Structures are given as structure tokens and as C-alpha cells.
PDB file of C-alpha atoms and ligand atoms in Angstrom:
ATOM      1  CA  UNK A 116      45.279 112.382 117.670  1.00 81.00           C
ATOM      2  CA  UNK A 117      42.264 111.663 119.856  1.00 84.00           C
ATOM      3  CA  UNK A 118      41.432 108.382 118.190  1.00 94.00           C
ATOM      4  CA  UNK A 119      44.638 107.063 117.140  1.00 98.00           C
ATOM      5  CA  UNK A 120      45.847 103.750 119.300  1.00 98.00           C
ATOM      6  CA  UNK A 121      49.475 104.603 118.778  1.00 98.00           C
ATOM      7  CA  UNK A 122      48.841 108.226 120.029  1.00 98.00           C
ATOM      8  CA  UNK A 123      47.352 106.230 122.973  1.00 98.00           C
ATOM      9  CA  UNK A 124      49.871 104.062 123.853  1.00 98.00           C
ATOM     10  CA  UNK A 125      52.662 107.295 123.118  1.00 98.00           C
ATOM     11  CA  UNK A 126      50.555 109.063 125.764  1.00 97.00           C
ATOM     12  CA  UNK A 127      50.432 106.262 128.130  1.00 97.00           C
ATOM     13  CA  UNK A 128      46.510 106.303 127.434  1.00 97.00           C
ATOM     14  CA  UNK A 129      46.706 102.703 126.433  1.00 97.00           C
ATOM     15  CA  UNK A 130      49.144  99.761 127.802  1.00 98.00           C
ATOM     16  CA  UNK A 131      51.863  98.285 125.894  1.00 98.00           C
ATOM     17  CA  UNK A 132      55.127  96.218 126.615  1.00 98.00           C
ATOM     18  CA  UNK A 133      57.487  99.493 126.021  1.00 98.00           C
ATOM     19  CA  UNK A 134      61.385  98.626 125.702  1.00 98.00           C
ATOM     20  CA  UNK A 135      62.811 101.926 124.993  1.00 98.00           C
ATOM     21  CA  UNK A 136      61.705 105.655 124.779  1.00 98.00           C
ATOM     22  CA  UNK A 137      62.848 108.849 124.404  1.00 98.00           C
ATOM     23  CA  UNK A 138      61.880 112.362 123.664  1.00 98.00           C
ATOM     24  CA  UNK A 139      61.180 111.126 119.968  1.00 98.00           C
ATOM     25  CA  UNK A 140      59.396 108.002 120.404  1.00 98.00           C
ATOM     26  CA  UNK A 141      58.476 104.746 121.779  1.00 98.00           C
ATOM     27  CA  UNK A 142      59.511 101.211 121.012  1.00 99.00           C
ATOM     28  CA  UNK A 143      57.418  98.585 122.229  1.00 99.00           C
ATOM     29  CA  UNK A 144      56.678  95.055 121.478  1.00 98.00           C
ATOM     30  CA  UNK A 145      54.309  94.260 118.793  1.00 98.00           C
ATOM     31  CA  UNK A 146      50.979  92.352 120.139  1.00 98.00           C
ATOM     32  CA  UNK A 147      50.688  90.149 117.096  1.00 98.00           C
ATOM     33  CA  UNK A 148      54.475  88.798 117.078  1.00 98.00           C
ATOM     34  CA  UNK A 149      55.320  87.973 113.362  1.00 97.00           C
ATOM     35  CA  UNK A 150      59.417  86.707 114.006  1.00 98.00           C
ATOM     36  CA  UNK A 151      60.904  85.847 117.414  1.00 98.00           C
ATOM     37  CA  UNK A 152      61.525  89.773 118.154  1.00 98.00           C
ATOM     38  CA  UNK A 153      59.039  91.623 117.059  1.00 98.00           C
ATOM     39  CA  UNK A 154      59.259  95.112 118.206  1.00 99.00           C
ATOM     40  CA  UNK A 155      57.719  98.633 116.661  1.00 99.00           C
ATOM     41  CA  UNK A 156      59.661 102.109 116.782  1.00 99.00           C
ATOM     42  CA  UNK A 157      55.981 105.021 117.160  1.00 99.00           C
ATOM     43  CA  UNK A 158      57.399 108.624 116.591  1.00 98.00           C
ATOM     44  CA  UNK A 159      55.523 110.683 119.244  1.00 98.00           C
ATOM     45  CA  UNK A 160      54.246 112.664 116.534  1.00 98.00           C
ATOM     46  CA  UNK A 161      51.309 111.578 114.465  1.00 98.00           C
ATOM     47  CA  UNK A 162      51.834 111.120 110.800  1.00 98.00           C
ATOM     48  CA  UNK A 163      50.918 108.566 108.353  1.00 98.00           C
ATOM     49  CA  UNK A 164      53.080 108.699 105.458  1.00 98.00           C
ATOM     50  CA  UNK A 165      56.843 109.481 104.041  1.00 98.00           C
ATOM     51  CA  UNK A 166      54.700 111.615 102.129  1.00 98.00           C
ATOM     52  CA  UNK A 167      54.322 114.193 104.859  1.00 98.00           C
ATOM     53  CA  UNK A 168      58.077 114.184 105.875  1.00 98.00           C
ATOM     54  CA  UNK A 169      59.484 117.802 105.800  1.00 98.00           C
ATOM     55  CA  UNK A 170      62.936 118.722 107.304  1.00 98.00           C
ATOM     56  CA  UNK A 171      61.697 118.433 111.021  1.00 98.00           C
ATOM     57  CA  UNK A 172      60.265 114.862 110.503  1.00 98.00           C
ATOM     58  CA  UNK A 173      62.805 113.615 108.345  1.00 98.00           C
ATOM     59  CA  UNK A 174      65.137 114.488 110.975  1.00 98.00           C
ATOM     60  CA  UNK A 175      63.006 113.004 113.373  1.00 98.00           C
ATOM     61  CA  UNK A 176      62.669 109.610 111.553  1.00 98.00           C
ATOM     62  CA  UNK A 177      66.696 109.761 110.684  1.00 98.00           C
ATOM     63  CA  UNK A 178      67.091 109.830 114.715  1.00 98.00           C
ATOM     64  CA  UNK A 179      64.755 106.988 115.271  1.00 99.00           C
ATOM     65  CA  UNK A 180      67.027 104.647 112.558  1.00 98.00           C
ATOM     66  CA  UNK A 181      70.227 105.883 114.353  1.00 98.00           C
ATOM     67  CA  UNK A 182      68.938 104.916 117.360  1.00 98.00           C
ATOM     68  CA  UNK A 183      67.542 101.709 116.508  1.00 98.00           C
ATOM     69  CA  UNK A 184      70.890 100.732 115.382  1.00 98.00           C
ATOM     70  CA  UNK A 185      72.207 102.276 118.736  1.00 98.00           C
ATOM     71  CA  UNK A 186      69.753  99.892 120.505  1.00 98.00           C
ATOM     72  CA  UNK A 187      70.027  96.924 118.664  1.00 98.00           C
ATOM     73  CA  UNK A 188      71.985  94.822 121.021  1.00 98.00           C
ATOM     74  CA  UNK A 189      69.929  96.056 124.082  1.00 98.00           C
ATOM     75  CA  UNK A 190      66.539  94.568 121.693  1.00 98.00           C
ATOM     76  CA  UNK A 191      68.308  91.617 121.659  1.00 98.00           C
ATOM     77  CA  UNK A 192      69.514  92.276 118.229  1.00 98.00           C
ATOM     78  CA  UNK A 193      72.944  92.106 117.913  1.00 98.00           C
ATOM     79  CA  UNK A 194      72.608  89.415 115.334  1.00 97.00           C
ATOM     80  CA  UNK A 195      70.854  91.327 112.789  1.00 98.00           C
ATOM     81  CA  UNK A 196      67.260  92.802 111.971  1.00 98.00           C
ATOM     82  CA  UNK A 197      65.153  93.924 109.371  1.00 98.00           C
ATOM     83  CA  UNK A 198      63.070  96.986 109.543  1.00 98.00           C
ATOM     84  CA  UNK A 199      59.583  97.067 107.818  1.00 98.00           C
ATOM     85  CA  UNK A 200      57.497 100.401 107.211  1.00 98.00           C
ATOM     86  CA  UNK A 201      54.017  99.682 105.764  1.00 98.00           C
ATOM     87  CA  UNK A 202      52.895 102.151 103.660  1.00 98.00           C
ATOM     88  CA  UNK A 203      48.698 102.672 102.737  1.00 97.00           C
ATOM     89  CA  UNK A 204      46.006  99.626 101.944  1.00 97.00           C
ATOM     90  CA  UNK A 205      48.226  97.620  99.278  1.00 97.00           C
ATOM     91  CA  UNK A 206      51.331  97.538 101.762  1.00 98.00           C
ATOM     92  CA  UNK A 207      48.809  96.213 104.895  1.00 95.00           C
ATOM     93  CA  UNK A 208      49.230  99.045 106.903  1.00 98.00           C
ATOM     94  CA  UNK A 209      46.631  98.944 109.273  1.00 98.00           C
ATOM     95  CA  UNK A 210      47.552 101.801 111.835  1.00 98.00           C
ATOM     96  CA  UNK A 211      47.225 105.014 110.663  1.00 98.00           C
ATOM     97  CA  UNK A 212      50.319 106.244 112.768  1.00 98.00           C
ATOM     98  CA  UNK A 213      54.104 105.791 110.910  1.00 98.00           C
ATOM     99  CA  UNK A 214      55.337 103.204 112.245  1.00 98.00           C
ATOM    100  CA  UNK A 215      58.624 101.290 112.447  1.00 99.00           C
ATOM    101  CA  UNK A 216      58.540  97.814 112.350  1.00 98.00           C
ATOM    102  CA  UNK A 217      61.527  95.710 113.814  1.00 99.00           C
ATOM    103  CA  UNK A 218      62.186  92.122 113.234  1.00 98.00           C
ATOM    104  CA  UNK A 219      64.738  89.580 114.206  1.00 98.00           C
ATOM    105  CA  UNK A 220      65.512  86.916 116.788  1.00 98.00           C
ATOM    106  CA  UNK A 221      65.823  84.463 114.405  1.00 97.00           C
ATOM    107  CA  UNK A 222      67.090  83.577 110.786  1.00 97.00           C
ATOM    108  CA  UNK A 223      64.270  86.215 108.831  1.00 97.00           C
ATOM    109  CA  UNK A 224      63.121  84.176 105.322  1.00 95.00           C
ATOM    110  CA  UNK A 225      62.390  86.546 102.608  1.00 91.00           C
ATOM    111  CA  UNK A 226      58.930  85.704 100.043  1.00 76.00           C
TER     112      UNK A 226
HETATM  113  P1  AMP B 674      50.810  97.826 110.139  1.00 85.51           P
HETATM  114  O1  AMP B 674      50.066  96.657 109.553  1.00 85.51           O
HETATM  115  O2  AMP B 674      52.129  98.087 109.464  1.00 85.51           O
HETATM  116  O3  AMP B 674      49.931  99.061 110.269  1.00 85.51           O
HETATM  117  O4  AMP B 674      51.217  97.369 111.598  1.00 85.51           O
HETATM  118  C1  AMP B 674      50.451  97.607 112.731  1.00 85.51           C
HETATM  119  C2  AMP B 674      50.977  96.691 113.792  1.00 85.51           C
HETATM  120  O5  AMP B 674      50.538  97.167 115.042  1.00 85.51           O
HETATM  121  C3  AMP B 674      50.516  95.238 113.659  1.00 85.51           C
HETATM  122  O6  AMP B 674      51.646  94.391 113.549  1.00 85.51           O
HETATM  123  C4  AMP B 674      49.735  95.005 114.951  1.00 85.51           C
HETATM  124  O7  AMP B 674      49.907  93.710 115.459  1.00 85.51           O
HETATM  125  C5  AMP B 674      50.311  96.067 115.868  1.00 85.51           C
HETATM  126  N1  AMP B 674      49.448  96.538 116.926  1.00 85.51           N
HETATM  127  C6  AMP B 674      48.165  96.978 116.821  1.00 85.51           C
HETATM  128  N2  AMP B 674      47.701  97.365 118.020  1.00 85.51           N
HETATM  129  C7  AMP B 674      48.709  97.184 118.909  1.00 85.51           C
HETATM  130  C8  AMP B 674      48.854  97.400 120.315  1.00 85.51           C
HETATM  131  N3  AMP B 674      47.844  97.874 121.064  1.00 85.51           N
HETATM  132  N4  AMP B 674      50.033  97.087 120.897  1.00 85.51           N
HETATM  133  C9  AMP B 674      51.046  96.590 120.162  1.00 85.51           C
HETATM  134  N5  AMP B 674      50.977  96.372 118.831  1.00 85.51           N
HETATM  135  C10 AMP B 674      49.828  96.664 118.220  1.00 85.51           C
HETATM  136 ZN1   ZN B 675      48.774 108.744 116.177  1.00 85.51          ZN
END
């Protein structure tokens, strides 16, 4: 998607601090750090929502968690880490791209 800043950065339109891709997506470090680690896992297909999954994508996304978890210790992660997907206005989702969040580093509180 022409306008869309993760679309961007997936095609290397954009710069970002990348720590792992593949032929399904990107993981790169978050510009706006929230926890210690702060990393987000971009399919390289645009979406926005669960909503849309269908069999492809839900594969897709199922790859994506398996290879988080794959990754983990290479993230710096072996300790643990919480994943975060933001979902529409209410949730704070602010790029209209689904998007993985990944969070750890340090002991995560919960509010
Ligand atoms: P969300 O609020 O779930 O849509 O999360 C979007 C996240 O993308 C926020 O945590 C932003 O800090 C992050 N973000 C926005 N633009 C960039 C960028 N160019 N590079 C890295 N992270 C970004
Ligand atoms: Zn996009």
C-alpha cells in the first residue's frame, strides 16, 4: 500500500533498525521504545485486522508467532516476552498495518 509506513519500511522505502526478516515479514525495533526491548513483527502483506484473516493469513500470522518464539533468544529474549496486537481506535492502534508488538528486557508490570 502506497501510503502505508509499514509497507515502506517492508519495501525498504523507509529506514528502520531491522533485526530479523524473512519471506513473511520484518522485525524491527520500535522508534518509540515502551520496555527495554521493544521490537515489532510487520507481515509483508498489508492488512489491518484479525478480521480479514482467511486460511492464507492465518497461516501466515501462525508462522510469524512460531518464529518469534524461534527467535526469542537471538531478540535478546530468552527471559520472557509479551506480545501486544492493537486492534482499531479504542485499542490505540495507530498504524493501519497488523502489527506484532514484542516486549521484554525487563520485568513487564501489568495495569
Ligand atoms: P500501534 O499503536 O499498535 O499501531 O503501534 C504502532 C507502533 O509503531 C508504535 O509503537 C510506534 O512507535 C511505531 N512506529 C511508528 N512509526 C515507526 C517507524 N517508522 N519505525 C519504527 N516504529 C514505528
Ligand atoms: Zn501496509
Amino acid at each position: 500500500m502506497e501510503n502505508c509506513i509499514f509497507c515502506r519500511i517492508v519495501a525498504g522505502e523507509l529506514p528502520a533498525a531491522k533485526v530479523y526478516e524473512d519471506e513473511d515479514m520484518v522485525v524491527f525495533k520500535d522508534i518509540q521504545p515502551i520496555a527495554k526491548i521493544h521490537l515489532l513483527a510487520v507481515p509483508k502483506e498489508h492488512f489491518k485486522y484479525l478480521s480479514e484473516l482467511n486460511a492464507e493469513r492465518t497461516a501466515l500470522v501462525g508462522r510469524m508467532l512460531e518464529k518469534i518464539a524461534a527467535n526469542a533468544p537471538a531478540f535478546g529474549l530468552a527471559d520472557g516476552y509479551r506480545l501486544v496486537i492493537n486492534q482499531g481506535d479504542s485499542a490505540g492502534q495507530t498504524v493501519p498495518h497488523l502489527h506484532i508488538h514484542i516486549l521484554g528486557g525487563q520485568k513487564l508490570g501489568w495495569e
